[in-house]
Amino acid sequence: MKLLVTRPIPDQATARLRAEPGVETTVLEESAAMDRAVLLDGAAGADVILALLTERMDGELFDLSPNLRMVANMAVGFDNVDIRAASARGIWVTNTPGVLDGATADLAMALLLAAARRLPEAERFLRAGRYRRWGPMLLTGQEVHGRTLGILGMGRIGEAVARRARLGFGMEILYWDERGRPDLEQELGVRRTDLDTLLGAADFVSIHLPLTGDTAGLIDAARLARMKPSAVLVNTARGPIVDEAALAAALRSGAIWAAGLDVFEREPEVHPDLLELDNAVLLPHIASASIPTRLAMAQLAVDNVLALHRGEDPPTPVVRGTR
């Protein structure tokens, strides 16, 4: 089996691949993976591709890879993969669910706190030598404990955020999801509501939705206008769910208090207006970037690859292939 790994992954995971008899592993360099021509060339002879969410796996690539049997995505999301095209060609698609829930939830809470209490702004203030004396109105921010958090998408990560917010910070939890979670409603006292009601009532809104045709552009100017002027928006899901130009305008005008973003609409590009705003906390897509979590993601992707190689069903299929 010829395996293409689209960029370096943790050494322990790579070692498992290289130790597997009959697996010929090629790992692209970090910079090479961003070059579409290099990616297509490397994929042409591959039986399996272990891909990252930054690599587009589409019909063009599949047609140039006649032997391709699987795309093993090292991510829980798979919006970088054309699922319809893969399914039509009998190509397996797998992902890495479950192993990054905690790390992502931790970072969502970190962004919430940092934006509410103006932590990056305060650090820049101090490092610039502007801190001369304490004052009662110096860099005042929003309270977190006991406030209302609205969660968009109550899947595994949304649930992990709800637990941290409810049990750790005593927050009231509203959620919007097409599926109800009566288990969490009973256990944690979370309340399901419609999107407009949530946006109007929440002090904090945290996004944990997949990127689909329905969720792209979901948080636009009209929906931002429904939020409180003291509200904070957090996005650790997918950038295109939020209209960045509208968000920047809302932040600049004071229509909402602050935002914490780990993902961006045209990643890795960031809307230039956001870069100018002190009330936008911006991170380079690091929600799952704890050492144990990234290793667990890589190992689960490798589990999928090796299962296919050994004639077994991959453990976390998104599309079941026929090749």
Short mmCIF file of C-alpha atoms in Angstrom, two decimals:
data_model
loop_
_atom_site.label_atom_id
_atom_site.label_comp_id
_atom_site.label_asym_id
_atom_site.label_seq_id
_atom_site.Cartn_x
_atom_site.Cartn_y
_atom_site.Cartn_z
CA MET A 1 0.00 0.00 0.00
CA LYS A 2 1.31 3.42 -0.99
CA LEU A 3 0.45 6.00 1.65
CA LEU A 4 0.79 9.75 1.32
CA VAL A 5 0.83 11.78 4.54
CA THR A 6 0.18 15.38 3.53
CA ARG A 7 2.37 16.96 6.21
CA PRO A 8 4.44 15.87 9.22
CA ILE A 9 2.49 14.31 12.10
CA PRO A 10 3.77 13.23 15.55
CA ASP A 11 6.76 10.91 15.35
CA GLN A 12 5.09 8.11 17.30
CA ALA A 13 2.32 7.88 14.72
CA THR A 14 4.71 8.02 11.77
CA ALA A 15 6.81 5.26 13.37
CA ARG A 16 3.78 2.96 13.46
CA LEU A 17 3.23 3.48 9.74
CA ARG A 18 6.86 2.88 8.86
CA ALA A 19 6.92 -0.29 10.98
CA GLU A 20 3.91 -1.81 9.23
CA PRO A 21 4.97 -4.43 6.65
CA GLY A 22 3.72 -3.61 3.18
CA VAL A 23 3.07 0.09 3.79
CA GLU A 24 5.23 2.50 1.77
CA THR A 25 4.90 5.87 3.51
CA THR A 26 5.71 9.26 1.99
CA VAL A 27 5.43 12.37 4.16
CA LEU A 28 5.30 15.76 2.47
CA GLU A 29 7.23 18.61 4.03
CA GLU A 30 5.18 21.27 5.79
CA SER A 31 5.68 23.88 3.07
CA ALA A 32 5.12 21.43 0.22
CA ALA A 33 1.67 20.48 1.47
CA MET A 34 0.44 24.00 0.81
CA ASP A 35 1.37 23.72 -2.88
CA ARG A 36 -1.59 22.23 -4.73
CA ALA A 37 0.57 20.98 -7.60
CA VAL A 38 2.88 19.14 -5.20
CA LEU A 39 -0.10 17.62 -3.42
CA LEU A 40 -1.68 16.42 -6.67
CA ASP A 41 1.61 14.96 -7.84
CA GLY A 42 2.09 13.11 -4.57
CA ALA A 43 -1.48 11.84 -4.54
CA ALA A 44 -1.35 10.48 -8.08
CA GLY A 45 0.12 7.11 -7.11
CA ALA A 46 -1.35 6.83 -3.63
CA ASP A 47 -3.62 4.09 -2.35
CA VAL A 48 -4.36 6.02 0.85
CA ILE A 49 -3.98 9.68 1.82
CA LEU A 50 -3.67 10.72 5.45
CA ALA A 51 -4.82 14.32 5.12
CA LEU A 52 -5.17 17.40 7.27
CA LEU A 53 -8.14 19.75 7.16
CA THR A 54 -6.04 22.27 5.21
CA GLU A 55 -5.81 19.98 2.17
CA ARG A 56 -8.70 19.94 -0.27
CA MET A 57 -9.69 16.39 -1.19
CA ASP A 58 -11.96 16.77 -4.22
CA GLY A 59 -12.94 15.29 -7.57
CA GLU A 60 -9.88 16.72 -9.30
CA LEU A 61 -7.55 14.96 -6.88
CA PHE A 62 -9.59 11.74 -6.94
CA ASP A 63 -9.53 11.61 -10.75
CA LEU A 64 -5.75 11.98 -10.71
CA SER A 65 -5.47 9.18 -8.12
CA PRO A 66 -7.00 6.11 -9.78
CA ASN A 67 -5.82 3.72 -7.05
CA LEU A 68 -7.04 5.80 -4.13
CA ARG A 69 -8.99 3.75 -1.59
CA MET A 70 -9.17 6.04 1.43
CA VAL A 71 -8.81 9.57 2.73
CA ALA A 72 -8.00 9.35 6.44
CA ASN A 73 -8.67 12.88 7.70
CA MET A 74 -6.74 13.86 10.82
CA ALA A 75 -9.56 16.09 12.05
CA VAL A 76 -13.04 15.68 13.44
CA GLY A 77 -14.44 17.92 10.70
CA PHE A 78 -14.31 16.81 7.08
CA ASP A 79 -15.50 19.87 5.14
CA ASN A 80 -12.18 19.73 3.25
CA VAL A 81 -13.33 16.47 1.65
CA ASP A 82 -15.87 16.34 -1.16
CA ILE A 83 -17.96 13.60 0.42
CA ARG A 84 -20.22 13.17 -2.60
CA ALA A 85 -17.27 12.77 -4.96
CA ALA A 86 -15.57 10.29 -2.64
CA SER A 87 -18.73 8.23 -2.22
CA ALA A 88 -19.36 8.15 -5.97
CA ARG A 89 -15.89 6.69 -6.49
CA GLY A 90 -16.10 4.16 -3.65
CA ILE A 91 -13.41 5.89 -1.60
CA TRP A 92 -13.43 5.48 2.17
CA VAL A 93 -13.37 8.68 4.22
CA THR A 94 -12.56 8.62 7.95
CA ASN A 95 -12.11 11.24 10.64
CA THR A 96 -10.88 11.51 14.24
CA PRO A 97 -13.90 12.19 16.49
CA GLY A 98 -13.90 12.16 20.26
CA VAL A 99 -10.20 12.61 20.94
CA LEU A 100 -10.10 16.41 20.67
CA ASP A 101 -13.27 17.36 22.53
CA GLY A 102 -11.58 18.32 25.79
CA ALA A 103 -8.76 20.34 24.29
CA THR A 104 -11.15 22.27 22.06
CA ALA A 105 -13.54 22.95 24.92
CA ASP A 106 -10.64 24.17 27.07
CA LEU A 107 -9.61 26.62 24.40
CA ALA A 108 -13.17 27.85 23.88
CA MET A 109 -13.32 28.69 27.57
CA ALA A 110 -9.88 30.31 27.38
CA LEU A 111 -11.03 32.54 24.52
CA LEU A 112 -14.22 33.37 26.37
CA LEU A 113 -12.29 34.46 29.45
CA ALA A 114 -9.58 36.28 27.50
CA ALA A 115 -12.09 38.28 25.48
CA ALA A 116 -14.37 39.04 28.43
CA ARG A 117 -11.54 40.22 30.69
CA ARG A 118 -9.43 41.85 27.93
CA LEU A 119 -6.38 39.74 28.75
CA PRO A 120 -4.41 40.17 25.50
CA GLU A 121 -5.10 43.90 25.53
CA ALA A 122 -3.97 44.11 29.16
CA GLU A 123 -0.75 42.23 28.44
CA ARG A 124 0.06 44.49 25.48
CA PHE A 125 -0.64 47.51 27.71
CA LEU A 126 1.82 46.28 30.33
CA ARG A 127 4.55 45.19 27.89
CA ALA A 128 4.39 48.58 26.19
CA GLY A 129 5.34 50.22 29.48
CA ARG A 130 2.01 51.99 29.84
CA TYR A 131 1.17 50.59 33.31
CA ARG A 132 2.00 53.41 35.71
CA ARG A 133 -0.46 52.82 38.55
CA TRP A 134 -3.54 50.83 39.43
CA GLY A 135 -6.87 52.52 38.83
CA PRO A 136 -10.47 51.47 39.51
CA MET A 137 -11.46 51.67 35.84
CA LEU A 138 -8.24 50.26 34.38
CA LEU A 139 -9.07 47.67 31.70
CA THR A 140 -12.40 46.70 33.21
CA GLY A 141 -14.18 43.81 31.52
CA GLN A 142 -17.22 41.56 31.70
CA GLU A 143 -18.07 39.07 34.46
CA VAL A 144 -18.15 35.39 33.50
CA HIS A 145 -19.28 33.50 36.59
CA GLY A 146 -23.03 33.09 36.76
CA ARG A 147 -23.71 34.66 33.37
CA THR A 148 -25.60 33.07 30.47
CA LEU A 149 -23.76 31.08 27.80
CA GLY A 150 -25.43 30.25 24.49
CA ILE A 151 -23.99 27.21 22.71
CA LEU A 152 -24.60 26.72 19.00
CA GLY A 153 -24.34 22.99 18.40
CA MET A 154 -24.63 20.60 21.36
CA GLY A 155 -22.51 17.75 20.06
CA ARG A 156 -19.52 16.30 21.89
CA ILE A 157 -17.53 19.55 21.96
CA GLY A 158 -20.56 21.69 22.77
CA GLU A 159 -21.34 19.34 25.64
CA ALA A 160 -17.76 19.55 26.93
CA VAL A 161 -18.00 23.36 26.92
CA ALA A 162 -21.37 23.22 28.68
CA ARG A 163 -19.92 21.06 31.45
CA ARG A 164 -16.99 23.40 32.01
CA ALA A 165 -19.18 26.47 31.98
CA ARG A 166 -21.94 25.04 34.17
CA LEU A 167 -19.88 23.12 36.73
CA GLY A 168 -16.82 25.36 36.78
CA PHE A 169 -18.33 28.81 36.36
CA GLY A 170 -21.95 28.37 37.43
CA MET A 171 -23.18 29.65 34.08
CA GLU A 172 -26.72 29.29 32.80
CA ILE A 173 -26.68 27.36 29.53
CA LEU A 174 -28.91 27.87 26.51
CA TYR A 175 -28.36 25.81 23.38
CA TRP A 176 -29.50 25.69 19.79
CA ASP A 177 -29.33 22.39 17.96
CA GLU A 178 -31.61 20.55 15.57
CA ARG A 179 -31.45 17.60 17.96
CA GLY A 180 -32.53 17.98 21.55
CA ARG A 181 -30.37 16.80 24.44
CA PRO A 182 -32.85 15.79 27.16
CA ASP A 183 -30.04 13.96 28.96
CA LEU A 184 -28.10 17.19 29.45
CA GLU A 185 -31.26 19.16 30.14
CA GLN A 186 -31.91 16.86 33.08
CA GLU A 187 -28.30 16.53 34.25
CA LEU A 188 -27.03 20.10 33.83
CA GLY A 189 -30.20 22.12 33.51
CA VAL A 190 -29.34 23.34 30.01
CA ARG A 191 -32.25 24.75 28.02
CA ARG A 192 -32.91 24.34 24.31
CA THR A 193 -34.20 27.38 22.45
CA ASP A 194 -34.35 28.92 18.98
CA LEU A 195 -31.40 30.80 17.54
CA ASP A 196 -32.81 34.32 17.74
CA THR A 197 -33.89 33.88 21.35
CA LEU A 198 -30.47 32.52 22.27
CA LEU A 199 -28.61 35.38 20.61
CA GLY A 200 -30.74 37.96 22.40
CA ALA A 201 -30.46 36.36 25.85
CA ALA A 202 -26.84 35.14 25.99
CA ASP A 203 -23.95 37.05 27.51
CA PHE A 204 -21.58 34.72 25.66
CA VAL A 205 -22.14 32.75 22.45
CA SER A 206 -19.85 29.84 21.60
CA ILE A 207 -20.03 28.15 18.17
CA HIS A 208 -19.65 24.37 17.88
CA LEU A 209 -21.34 23.60 14.56
CA PRO A 210 -20.07 21.77 11.49
CA LEU A 211 -19.58 23.82 8.34
CA THR A 212 -22.41 23.03 5.92
CA GLY A 213 -24.42 24.90 3.34
CA ASP A 214 -26.87 25.82 6.09
CA THR A 215 -24.29 27.06 8.61
CA ALA A 216 -22.01 29.03 6.25
CA GLY A 217 -22.58 32.71 6.99
CA LEU A 218 -24.98 31.86 9.81
CA ILE A 219 -23.68 34.63 12.07
CA ASP A 220 -24.16 37.64 9.83
CA ALA A 221 -24.84 41.32 10.46
CA ALA A 222 -28.51 40.72 11.26
CA ARG A 223 -27.78 38.03 13.83
CA LEU A 224 -24.92 40.01 15.39
CA ALA A 225 -27.38 42.88 15.81
CA ARG A 226 -29.57 40.63 17.97
CA MET A 227 -26.77 40.15 20.52
CA LYS A 228 -26.29 42.28 23.62
CA PRO A 229 -23.80 45.18 23.47
CA SER A 230 -22.01 43.45 26.35
CA ALA A 231 -21.93 40.04 24.63
CA VAL A 232 -18.87 38.04 23.59
CA LEU A 233 -18.77 35.75 20.53
CA VAL A 234 -16.42 32.74 20.49
CA ASN A 235 -15.72 30.56 17.44
CA THR A 236 -13.57 27.43 17.63
CA ALA A 237 -15.57 25.55 14.96
CA ARG A 238 -15.16 26.74 11.37
CA GLY A 239 -14.41 30.27 10.21
CA PRO A 240 -16.98 30.63 7.41
CA ILE A 241 -19.82 30.24 9.91
CA VAL A 242 -19.16 33.89 10.85
CA ASP A 243 -19.23 36.84 8.44
CA GLU A 244 -15.90 38.43 9.43
CA ALA A 245 -16.60 41.81 7.85
CA ALA A 246 -19.90 42.05 9.73
CA LEU A 247 -18.21 40.93 12.94
CA ALA A 248 -15.46 43.52 12.60
CA ALA A 249 -18.07 46.23 12.06
CA ALA A 250 -20.03 45.09 15.13
CA LEU A 251 -16.90 45.08 17.27
CA ARG A 252 -15.77 48.47 16.03
CA SER A 253 -19.16 50.11 16.62
CA GLY A 254 -19.65 48.55 20.05
CA ALA A 255 -22.66 46.54 18.92
CA ILE A 256 -21.05 43.62 20.79
CA TRP A 257 -18.33 43.70 23.43
CA ALA A 258 -15.67 41.33 22.07
CA ALA A 259 -14.92 38.19 20.09
CA GLY A 260 -12.52 35.29 20.46
CA LEU A 261 -11.68 33.51 17.22
CA ASP A 262 -9.53 30.45 16.58
CA VAL A 263 -10.77 29.97 12.99
CA PHE A 264 -11.27 32.33 10.07
CA GLU A 265 -13.42 32.75 7.01
CA ARG A 266 -10.54 32.50 4.50
CA GLU A 267 -7.97 30.82 6.69
CA PRO A 268 -5.06 31.44 7.07
CA GLU A 269 -6.04 34.98 5.99
CA VAL A 270 -7.66 37.14 8.66
CA HIS A 271 -9.90 40.07 7.80
CA PRO A 272 -7.66 43.15 8.12
CA ASP A 273 -10.27 45.04 10.15
CA LEU A 274 -10.17 42.34 12.83
CA LEU A 275 -6.39 42.69 13.12
CA GLU A 276 -6.79 46.33 14.10
CA LEU A 277 -9.23 45.73 16.96
CA ASP A 278 -8.23 45.32 20.60
CA ASN A 279 -11.54 43.61 21.35
CA ALA A 280 -10.84 40.77 18.90
CA VAL A 281 -8.78 37.95 20.42
CA LEU A 282 -7.27 36.04 17.49
CA LEU A 283 -5.52 32.66 17.55
CA PRO A 284 -4.00 30.58 14.69
CA HIS A 285 -6.35 27.55 14.80
CA ILE A 286 -4.85 25.90 17.87
CA ALA A 287 -7.97 24.52 19.60
CA SER A 288 -6.73 20.92 19.45
CA ALA A 289 -3.06 21.84 19.80
CA SER A 290 -2.23 20.12 23.05
CA ILE A 291 0.56 17.57 22.72
CA PRO A 292 -1.56 14.60 23.94
CA THR A 293 -4.52 15.55 21.74
CA ARG A 294 -2.57 15.98 18.51
CA LEU A 295 -0.90 12.63 19.16
CA ALA A 296 -4.27 10.98 19.81
CA MET A 297 -5.65 12.46 16.57
CA ALA A 298 -2.68 11.15 14.60
CA GLN A 299 -2.90 7.71 16.20
CA LEU A 300 -6.62 7.42 15.38
CA ALA A 301 -5.93 8.42 11.77
CA VAL A 302 -3.21 5.75 11.67
CA ASP A 303 -5.65 3.22 13.17
CA ASN A 304 -7.96 3.86 10.22
CA VAL A 305 -5.14 3.48 7.69
CA LEU A 306 -3.81 0.25 9.20
CA ALA A 307 -7.27 -1.26 9.55
CA LEU A 308 -7.86 -0.82 5.81
CA HIS A 309 -4.43 -2.25 5.03
CA ARG A 310 -5.17 -5.32 7.15
CA GLY A 311 -8.55 -5.90 5.53
CA GLU A 312 -10.53 -4.66 8.53
CA ASP A 313 -13.22 -2.01 8.77
CA PRO A 314 -11.75 1.38 9.75
CA PRO A 315 -12.96 2.37 13.24
CA THR A 316 -14.29 5.85 12.43
CA PRO A 317 -15.78 5.92 8.94
CA VAL A 318 -17.58 8.94 7.50
CA VAL A 319 -18.04 7.31 4.08
CA ARG A 320 -17.84 3.56 3.71
CA GLY A 321 -15.89 2.75 0.59
CA THR A 322 -16.06 -0.13 -1.85
CA ARG A 323 -12.46 -0.14 -3.03
#
